[in-house]
Amino acid sequence: MSRERALLIIMIVAVCTLITRLIPFVLFGGKRKVPLAVSYLGQILPPAIMATLVVYCLKGANLFSASHGIPEFASAAVTALLHIWKRNVLLSIAAGTLCYMFLVQSVF
Amino acid sequence: MKQTIRFAFYKTIPVLLGYLFLGLAFGLLLQEAGYSFWWALLASGIVYAGSIQFVLVDFLSGGAGVVTVAVMTLLINSRHAFYGLSFVEKFRKMKTYPYMIFSLTDETYSLLCSLKTPAGMEEKQAMFLIAFFDQIYWVLGSVLGAALGQVLPFDMTGIDFAMTALFITIFIDQWREAKSHIPAVTGLCSSVICLLIFGGSNFILPSLVITVGILTALKGHLGEETQVPVAKETPEEKEDKI
């Protein structure tokens, strides 16, 4: 692929990505008052989106593969339980990640 | 200012781990496709969106048409359109408004919507620094990946789980604070069901659309926030019923 074309492709991806991020601000930004329905959604959506992102991250775990998704779900459980217990973000993330790295590198 | 920088750095450490590694992976792939680290710098500098940049490598090594590229980018990143809803009012009070919109990735969104600045700290400054640091990690990771190629000192396979773990901890924190668990449960059920129906690469958009639909329909039942001007500033006023 020519370098000009590569540059064009990157530009298109950049612009389209920006468009998706701009949409709510173009629709509801400016000086206008934000519609109630939107501020309501803005307020209650984060937990729902976070749930979606967790599912998105764990979607790669294949229950029918050799590892049966054990590294993913075990490490997610370590992270969650430790966080419920200690409430320390960095501790939970470090423990969960180390657990995952150990499992995928040495066990499965 | 120094205190704010330290605060923002501390908050972004999980993203530092995840972005450095994912960035490295992206840089490596780009280099293998025949593009030097300047291209990694360019892509991570102006696109700055994890999943689509991995697809971008395919675009650049294959011969994807311009329209395909545009449509796929819009679809893959469509979830970002929902993130801004929580920040429409907050961002516009910031001098760095355009940058904040541009840099609203999954991870930055997660950090910002769970952010609680200590008393006396300039919240807008902290928000900007968090967004900015995150992008630095991503750019740094991708440039290093493309420049170093395969010569990495030790096996880091799996370190990207830091991202998953970050989302899990934020989910738990939000669960604790929410007076109603309906939004969280709705998001969870809807995404699992959509994952089963639409598969891993296509489920996010339908899932978010369904979630928004259900939560909008439940509006009256989740309590009224008519007096709350800015999302997330007053989490304790959320959903006072149920």
GROMACS .gro file of C-alpha atoms in nm:
model
  350
    1MET     CA    1   0.000   0.000   0.000
    2SER     CA    2   0.133   0.342  -0.090
    3ARG     CA    3   0.226   0.571   0.199
    4GLU     CA    4  -0.024   0.831   0.077
    5ARG     CA    5  -0.301   0.578   0.092
    6ALA     CA    6  -0.191   0.461   0.438
    7LEU     CA    7  -0.202   0.821   0.553
    8LEU     CA    8  -0.551   0.861   0.409
    9ILE     CA    9  -0.672   0.545   0.587
   10ILE     CA   10  -0.533   0.663   0.921
   11MET     CA   11  -0.698   1.003   0.873
   12ILE     CA   12  -1.035   0.842   0.799
   13VAL     CA   13  -1.010   0.622   1.107
   14ALA     CA   14  -0.913   0.925   1.317
   15VAL     CA   15  -1.201   1.138   1.189
   16CYS     CA   16  -1.461   0.862   1.226
   17THR     CA   17  -1.341   0.783   1.578
   18LEU     CA   18  -1.370   1.149   1.668
   19ILE     CA   19  -1.721   1.160   1.522
   20THR     CA   20  -1.838   0.882   1.755
   21ARG     CA   21  -1.697   1.072   2.053
   22LEU     CA   22  -1.842   1.404   1.937
   23ILE     CA   23  -2.201   1.287   1.886
   24PRO     CA   24  -2.338   1.353   2.238
   25PHE     CA   25  -2.159   1.688   2.260
   26VAL     CA   26  -2.289   1.802   1.923
   27LEU     CA   27  -2.642   1.689   2.004
   28PHE     CA   28  -2.660   1.819   2.359
   29GLY     CA   29  -2.362   2.051   2.401
   30GLY     CA   30  -2.333   2.420   2.340
   31LYS     CA   31  -2.522   2.664   2.553
   32ARG     CA   32  -2.846   2.471   2.539
   33LYS     CA   33  -2.986   2.313   2.847
   34VAL     CA   34  -2.923   1.942   2.854
   35PRO     CA   35  -3.253   1.754   2.818
   36LEU     CA   36  -3.362   1.575   3.135
   37ALA     CA   37  -3.368   1.240   2.960
   38VAL     CA   38  -3.002   1.286   2.872
   39SER     CA   39  -2.879   1.395   3.213
   40TYR     CA   40  -3.078   1.104   3.356
   41LEU     CA   41  -2.905   0.862   3.118
   42GLY     CA   42  -2.567   1.019   3.181
   43GLN     CA   43  -2.617   0.954   3.546
   44ILE     CA   44  -2.743   0.597   3.545
   45LEU     CA   45  -2.551   0.459   3.246
   46PRO     CA   46  -2.198   0.429   3.393
   47PRO     CA   47  -2.263   0.110   3.596
   48ALA     CA   48  -2.441  -0.046   3.297
   49ILE     CA   49  -2.155   0.048   3.064
   50MET     CA   50  -1.899  -0.082   3.310
   51ALA     CA   51  -2.084  -0.415   3.321
   52THR     CA   52  -2.077  -0.422   2.940
   53LEU     CA   53  -1.702  -0.352   2.934
   54VAL     CA   54  -1.635  -0.632   3.184
   55VAL     CA   55  -1.831  -0.872   2.964
   56TYR     CA   56  -1.644  -0.737   2.661
   57CYS     CA   57  -1.308  -0.807   2.827
   58LEU     CA   58  -1.406  -1.156   2.935
   59LYS     CA   59  -1.567  -1.249   2.603
   60GLY     CA   60  -1.237  -1.395   2.481
   61ALA     CA   61  -1.251  -1.660   2.750
   62ASN     CA   62  -1.354  -1.971   2.566
   63LEU     CA   63  -1.531  -2.218   2.792
   64PHE     CA   64  -1.475  -2.497   2.543
   65SER     CA   65  -1.106  -2.438   2.476
   66ALA     CA   66  -0.820  -2.621   2.649
   67SER     CA   67  -0.820  -2.380   2.943
   68HIS     CA   68  -1.202  -2.359   2.970
   69GLY     CA   69  -1.166  -1.990   3.043
   70ILE     CA   70  -1.027  -2.074   3.386
   71PRO     CA   71  -0.745  -1.812   3.377
   72GLU     CA   72  -0.991  -1.534   3.292
   73PHE     CA   73  -1.262  -1.626   3.539
   74ALA     CA   74  -1.026  -1.724   3.823
   75SER     CA   75  -0.834  -1.397   3.790
   76ALA     CA   76  -1.155  -1.197   3.763
   77ALA     CA   77  -1.275  -1.367   4.082
   78VAL     CA   78  -0.946  -1.291   4.260
   79THR     CA   79  -0.975  -0.927   4.157
   80ALA     CA   80  -1.340  -0.899   4.262
   81LEU     CA   81  -1.309  -1.081   4.596
   82LEU     CA   82  -0.997  -0.892   4.695
   83HIS     CA   83  -1.165  -0.567   4.602
   84ILE     CA   84  -1.478  -0.644   4.799
   85TRP     CA   85  -1.259  -0.736   5.095
   86LYS     CA   86  -0.980  -0.474   5.091
   87ARG     CA   87  -1.121  -0.198   4.870
   88ASN     CA   88  -0.777  -0.116   4.738
   89VAL     CA   89  -0.788  -0.061   4.361
   90LEU     CA   90  -0.419  -0.109   4.290
   91LEU     CA   91  -0.392  -0.415   4.513
   92SER     CA   92  -0.693  -0.581   4.347
   93ILE     CA   93  -0.566  -0.505   3.997
   94ALA     CA   94  -0.208  -0.614   4.070
   95ALA     CA   95  -0.319  -0.941   4.230
   96GLY     CA   96  -0.569  -1.021   3.954
   97THR     CA   97  -0.320  -0.939   3.679
   98LEU     CA   98  -0.034  -1.137   3.836
   99CYS     CA   99  -0.270  -1.429   3.884
  100TYR     CA  100  -0.370  -1.412   3.518
  101MET     CA  101  -0.011  -1.379   3.395
  102PHE     CA  102   0.094  -1.676   3.606
  103LEU     CA  103  -0.197  -1.889   3.482
  104VAL     CA  104  -0.156  -1.816   3.110
  105GLN     CA  105   0.223  -1.836   3.115
  106SER     CA  106   0.287  -2.131   3.343
  107VAL     CA  107  -0.024  -2.339   3.385
  108PHE     CA  108  -0.236  -2.335   3.071
  109MET     CA  109  -0.051   2.137   4.105
  110LYS     CA  110   0.214   1.893   4.220
  111GLN     CA  111  -0.043   1.722   4.437
  112THR     CA  112  -0.286   1.702   4.145
  113ILE     CA  113  -0.018   1.549   3.922
  114ARG     CA  114   0.059   1.287   4.186
  115PHE     CA  115  -0.313   1.216   4.231
  116ALA     CA  116  -0.368   1.178   3.855
  117PHE     CA  117  -0.064   0.955   3.820
  118TYR     CA  118  -0.176   0.730   4.105
  119LYS     CA  119  -0.525   0.700   3.955
  120THR     CA  120  -0.385   0.609   3.613
  121ILE     CA  121  -0.137   0.339   3.721
  122PRO     CA  122  -0.372   0.055   3.616
  123VAL     CA  123  -0.413   0.220   3.276
  124LEU     CA  124  -0.036   0.265   3.257
  125LEU     CA  125   0.009  -0.112   3.284
  126GLY     CA  126  -0.265  -0.193   3.037
  127TYR     CA  127  -0.188   0.077   2.781
  128LEU     CA  128   0.187   0.021   2.779
  129PHE     CA  129   0.134  -0.343   2.704
  130LEU     CA  130  -0.152  -0.306   2.457
  131GLY     CA  131   0.037  -0.017   2.295
  132LEU     CA  132   0.345  -0.237   2.265
  133ALA     CA  133   0.135  -0.506   2.101
  134PHE     CA  134  -0.010  -0.254   1.855
  135GLY     CA  135   0.335  -0.111   1.773
  136LEU     CA  136   0.473  -0.460   1.714
  137LEU     CA  137   0.192  -0.550   1.476
  138LEU     CA  138   0.231  -0.224   1.288
  139GLN     CA  139   0.604  -0.277   1.255
  140GLU     CA  140   0.546  -0.628   1.126
  141ALA     CA  141   0.309  -0.484   0.868
  142GLY     CA  142   0.597  -0.268   0.746
  143TYR     CA  143   0.540   0.064   0.919
  144SER     CA  144   0.803   0.240   1.128
  145PHE     CA  145   0.747   0.391   1.471
  146TRP     CA  146   0.659   0.727   1.314
  147TRP     CA  147   0.340   0.565   1.193
  148ALA     CA  148   0.271   0.429   1.540
  149LEU     CA  149   0.322   0.779   1.678
  150LEU     CA  150   0.085   0.921   1.418
  151ALA     CA  151  -0.187   0.660   1.468
  152SER     CA  152  -0.179   0.665   1.847
  153GLY     CA  153  -0.154   1.042   1.844
  154ILE     CA  154  -0.454   1.118   1.626
  155VAL     CA  155  -0.673   0.805   1.636
  156TYR     CA  156  -0.622   0.703   1.998
  157ALA     CA  157  -0.869   0.418   2.032
  158GLY     CA  158  -0.744   0.072   2.122
  159SER     CA  159  -0.960  -0.177   1.942
  160ILE     CA  160  -0.992   0.013   1.615
  161GLN     CA  161  -0.615   0.061   1.596
  162PHE     CA  162  -0.570  -0.316   1.589
  163VAL     CA  163  -0.820  -0.330   1.302
  164LEU     CA  164  -0.631  -0.042   1.143
  165VAL     CA  165  -0.326  -0.267   1.111
  166ASP     CA  166  -0.541  -0.500   0.899
  167PHE     CA  167  -0.662  -0.206   0.693
  168LEU     CA  168  -0.304  -0.100   0.632
  169SER     CA  169  -0.175  -0.442   0.535
  170GLY     CA  170  -0.474  -0.536   0.324
  171GLY     CA  171  -0.648  -0.322   0.070
  172ALA     CA  172  -0.964  -0.213   0.249
  173GLY     CA  173  -1.180   0.041   0.068
  174VAL     CA  174  -1.228   0.388   0.207
  175VAL     CA  175  -1.599   0.336   0.272
  176THR     CA  176  -1.542   0.004   0.449
  177VAL     CA  177  -1.283   0.169   0.671
  178ALA     CA  178  -1.518   0.454   0.760
  179VAL     CA  179  -1.819   0.230   0.830
  180MET     CA  180  -1.621  -0.020   1.036
  181THR     CA  181  -1.465   0.256   1.243
  182LEU     CA  182  -1.803   0.414   1.313
  183LEU     CA  183  -1.949   0.077   1.414
  184ILE     CA  184  -1.661  -0.045   1.628
  185ASN     CA  185  -1.638   0.286   1.813
  186SER     CA  186  -2.011   0.353   1.836
  187ARG     CA  187  -2.000   0.276   2.210
  188HIS     CA  188  -1.805   0.598   2.259
  189ALA     CA  189  -2.116   0.794   2.167
  190PHE     CA  190  -2.267   0.679   2.497
  191TYR     CA  191  -1.973   0.784   2.711
  192GLY     CA  192  -2.008   1.154   2.637
  193LEU     CA  193  -2.363   1.151   2.778
  194SER     CA  194  -2.215   1.153   3.129
  195PHE     CA  195  -1.989   1.447   3.059
  196VAL     CA  196  -2.186   1.683   2.836
  197GLU     CA  197  -2.216   1.941   3.110
  198LYS     CA  198  -1.892   1.881   3.291
  199PHE     CA  199  -1.660   1.902   2.991
  200ARG     CA  200  -1.801   2.225   2.859
  201LYS     CA  201  -1.685   2.407   3.168
  202MET     CA  202  -1.329   2.305   3.089
  203LYS     CA  203  -1.077   2.500   2.884
  204THR     CA  204  -0.953   2.172   2.745
  205TYR     CA  205  -1.306   2.082   2.619
  206PRO     CA  206  -1.199   1.964   2.269
  207TYR     CA  207  -0.916   1.748   2.403
  208MET     CA  208  -1.141   1.593   2.667
  209ILE     CA  209  -1.387   1.483   2.397
  210PHE     CA  210  -1.112   1.354   2.170
  211SER     CA  211  -0.944   1.153   2.446
  212LEU     CA  212  -1.252   0.983   2.594
  213THR     CA  213  -1.143   0.619   2.561
  214ASP     CA  214  -1.298   0.326   2.751
  215GLU     CA  215  -1.034   0.352   3.021
  216THR     CA  216  -1.033   0.730   3.058
  217TYR     CA  217  -1.413   0.724   3.070
  218SER     CA  218  -1.401   0.463   3.346
  219LEU     CA  219  -1.154   0.662   3.553
  220LEU     CA  220  -1.338   0.991   3.505
  221CYS     CA  221  -1.682   0.862   3.589
  222SER     CA  222  -1.556   0.704   3.909
  223LEU     CA  223  -1.339   1.003   4.000
  224LYS     CA  224  -1.355   1.161   4.341
  225THR     CA  225  -1.105   1.436   4.393
  226PRO     CA  226  -0.996   1.515   4.748
  227ALA     CA  227  -1.122   1.840   4.898
  228GLY     CA  228  -0.930   2.144   4.780
  229MET     CA  229  -0.812   1.987   4.457
  230GLU     CA  230  -0.909   2.141   4.123
  231GLU     CA  231  -1.128   1.870   3.974
  232LYS     CA  232  -1.105   1.990   3.614
  233GLN     CA  233  -0.728   1.990   3.630
  234ALA     CA  234  -0.725   1.635   3.766
  235MET     CA  235  -0.964   1.523   3.491
  236PHE     CA  236  -0.747   1.673   3.221
  237LEU     CA  237  -0.428   1.523   3.363
  238ILE     CA  238  -0.584   1.178   3.384
  239ALA     CA  239  -0.695   1.198   3.020
  240PHE     CA  240  -0.357   1.330   2.914
  241PHE     CA  241  -0.146   1.078   3.108
  242ASP     CA  242  -0.352   0.793   2.965
  243GLN     CA  243  -0.275   0.906   2.613
  244ILE     CA  244   0.095   0.944   2.693
  245TYR     CA  245   0.106   0.580   2.809
  246TRP     CA  246  -0.068   0.465   2.493
  247VAL     CA  247   0.156   0.664   2.259
  248LEU     CA  248   0.467   0.561   2.450
  249GLY     CA  249   0.370   0.193   2.441
  250SER     CA  250   0.295   0.191   2.069
  251VAL     CA  251   0.609   0.381   1.971
  252LEU     CA  252   0.824   0.152   2.187
  253GLY     CA  253   0.655  -0.153   2.039
  254ALA     CA  254   0.721  -0.040   1.683
  255ALA     CA  255   1.077   0.075   1.759
  256LEU     CA  256   1.196  -0.219   1.968
  257GLY     CA  257   1.029  -0.488   1.765
  258GLN     CA  258   1.065  -0.830   1.915
  259VAL     CA  259   1.344  -0.757   2.162
  260LEU     CA  260   1.150  -0.743   2.485
  261PRO     CA  261   1.334  -0.837   2.803
  262PHE     CA  262   1.074  -1.064   2.963
  263ASP     CA  263   0.747  -1.238   2.896
  264MET     CA  264   0.464  -0.998   2.962
  265THR     CA  265   0.189  -1.213   2.819
  266GLY     CA  266  -0.129  -1.148   3.009
  267ILE     CA  267  -0.042  -0.808   3.156
  268ASP     CA  268  -0.328  -0.661   2.954
  269PHE     CA  269  -0.558  -0.826   3.207
  270ALA     CA  270  -0.495  -0.508   3.409
  271MET     CA  271  -0.762  -0.346   3.192
  272THR     CA  272  -1.020  -0.611   3.274
  273ALA     CA  273  -0.930  -0.586   3.642
  274LEU     CA  274  -0.968  -0.209   3.632
  275PHE     CA  275  -1.320  -0.238   3.492
  276ILE     CA  276  -1.407  -0.499   3.756
  277THR     CA  277  -1.294  -0.279   4.045
  278ILE     CA  278  -1.481   0.023   3.909
  279PHE     CA  279  -1.790  -0.189   3.859
  280ILE     CA  280  -1.773  -0.302   4.223
  281ASP     CA  281  -1.719   0.052   4.351
  282GLN     CA  282  -2.015   0.178   4.152
  283TRP     CA  283  -2.225  -0.112   4.275
  284ARG     CA  284  -2.147  -0.014   4.634
  285GLU     CA  285  -2.243   0.347   4.580
  286ALA     CA  286  -2.556   0.297   4.374
  287LYS     CA  287  -2.885   0.296   4.556
  288SER     CA  288  -3.040   0.100   4.276
  289HIS     CA  289  -2.863  -0.192   4.117
  290ILE     CA  290  -3.104  -0.199   3.826
  291PRO     CA  291  -2.872  -0.014   3.581
  292ALA     CA  292  -2.580  -0.246   3.660
  293VAL     CA  293  -2.792  -0.561   3.637
  294THR     CA  294  -2.959  -0.442   3.317
  295GLY     CA  295  -2.620  -0.375   3.157
  296LEU     CA  296  -2.489  -0.712   3.268
  297CYS     CA  297  -2.787  -0.917   3.147
  298SER     CA  298  -2.822  -0.726   2.824
  299SER     CA  299  -2.454  -0.765   2.735
  300VAL     CA  300  -2.442  -1.137   2.817
  301ILE     CA  301  -2.757  -1.204   2.616
  302CYS     CA  302  -2.633  -0.993   2.324
  303LEU     CA  303  -2.295  -1.164   2.341
  304LEU     CA  304  -2.467  -1.500   2.300
  305ILE     CA  305  -2.685  -1.374   2.014
  306PHE     CA  306  -2.450  -1.146   1.820
  307GLY     CA  307  -2.108  -1.285   1.910
  308GLY     CA  308  -1.796  -1.121   2.050
  309SER     CA  309  -1.725  -0.865   1.783
  310ASN     CA  310  -2.076  -0.726   1.736
  311PHE     CA  311  -2.253  -0.729   2.069
  312ILE     CA  312  -2.165  -0.395   2.228
  313LEU     CA  313  -2.382  -0.168   2.015
  314PRO     CA  314  -2.706  -0.372   2.036
  315SER     CA  315  -2.641  -0.427   2.404
  316LEU     CA  316  -2.602  -0.055   2.475
  317VAL     CA  317  -2.908   0.031   2.267
  318ILE     CA  318  -3.119  -0.223   2.457
  319THR     CA  319  -2.979  -0.104   2.792
  320VAL     CA  320  -3.060   0.258   2.711
  321GLY     CA  321  -3.409   0.153   2.600
  322ILE     CA  322  -3.482  -0.041   2.917
  323LEU     CA  323  -3.341   0.223   3.150
  324THR     CA  324  -3.531   0.498   2.971
  325ALA     CA  325  -3.850   0.297   3.008
  326LEU     CA  326  -3.776   0.255   3.379
  327LYS     CA  327  -3.710   0.624   3.428
  328GLY     CA  328  -4.001   0.686   3.661
  329HIS     CA  329  -3.913   0.382   3.870
  330LEU     CA  330  -3.550   0.462   3.927
  331GLY     CA  331  -3.620   0.790   4.102
  332GLU     CA  332  -3.597   1.140   3.964
  333GLU     CA  333  -3.278   1.334   3.928
  334THR     CA  334  -3.446   1.641   3.790
  335GLN     CA  335  -3.255   1.872   4.019
  336VAL     CA  336  -2.914   1.723   3.967
  337PRO     CA  337  -2.736   1.937   3.711
  338VAL     CA  338  -2.417   1.741   3.648
  339ALA     CA  339  -2.384   1.369   3.624
  340LYS     CA  340  -2.159   1.195   3.873
  341GLU     CA  341  -2.102   1.497   4.091
  342THR     CA  342  -2.357   1.381   4.338
  343PRO     CA  343  -2.371   1.004   4.327
  344GLU     CA  344  -2.555   0.994   4.658
  345GLU     CA  345  -2.852   1.159   4.494
  346LYS     CA  346  -2.889   0.882   4.244
  347GLU     CA  347  -3.191   0.658   4.241
  348ASP     CA  348  -3.343   0.720   4.577
  349LYS     CA  349  -3.610   0.460   4.534
  350ILE     CA  350  -3.592   0.082   4.512
   0.00000   0.00000   0.00000
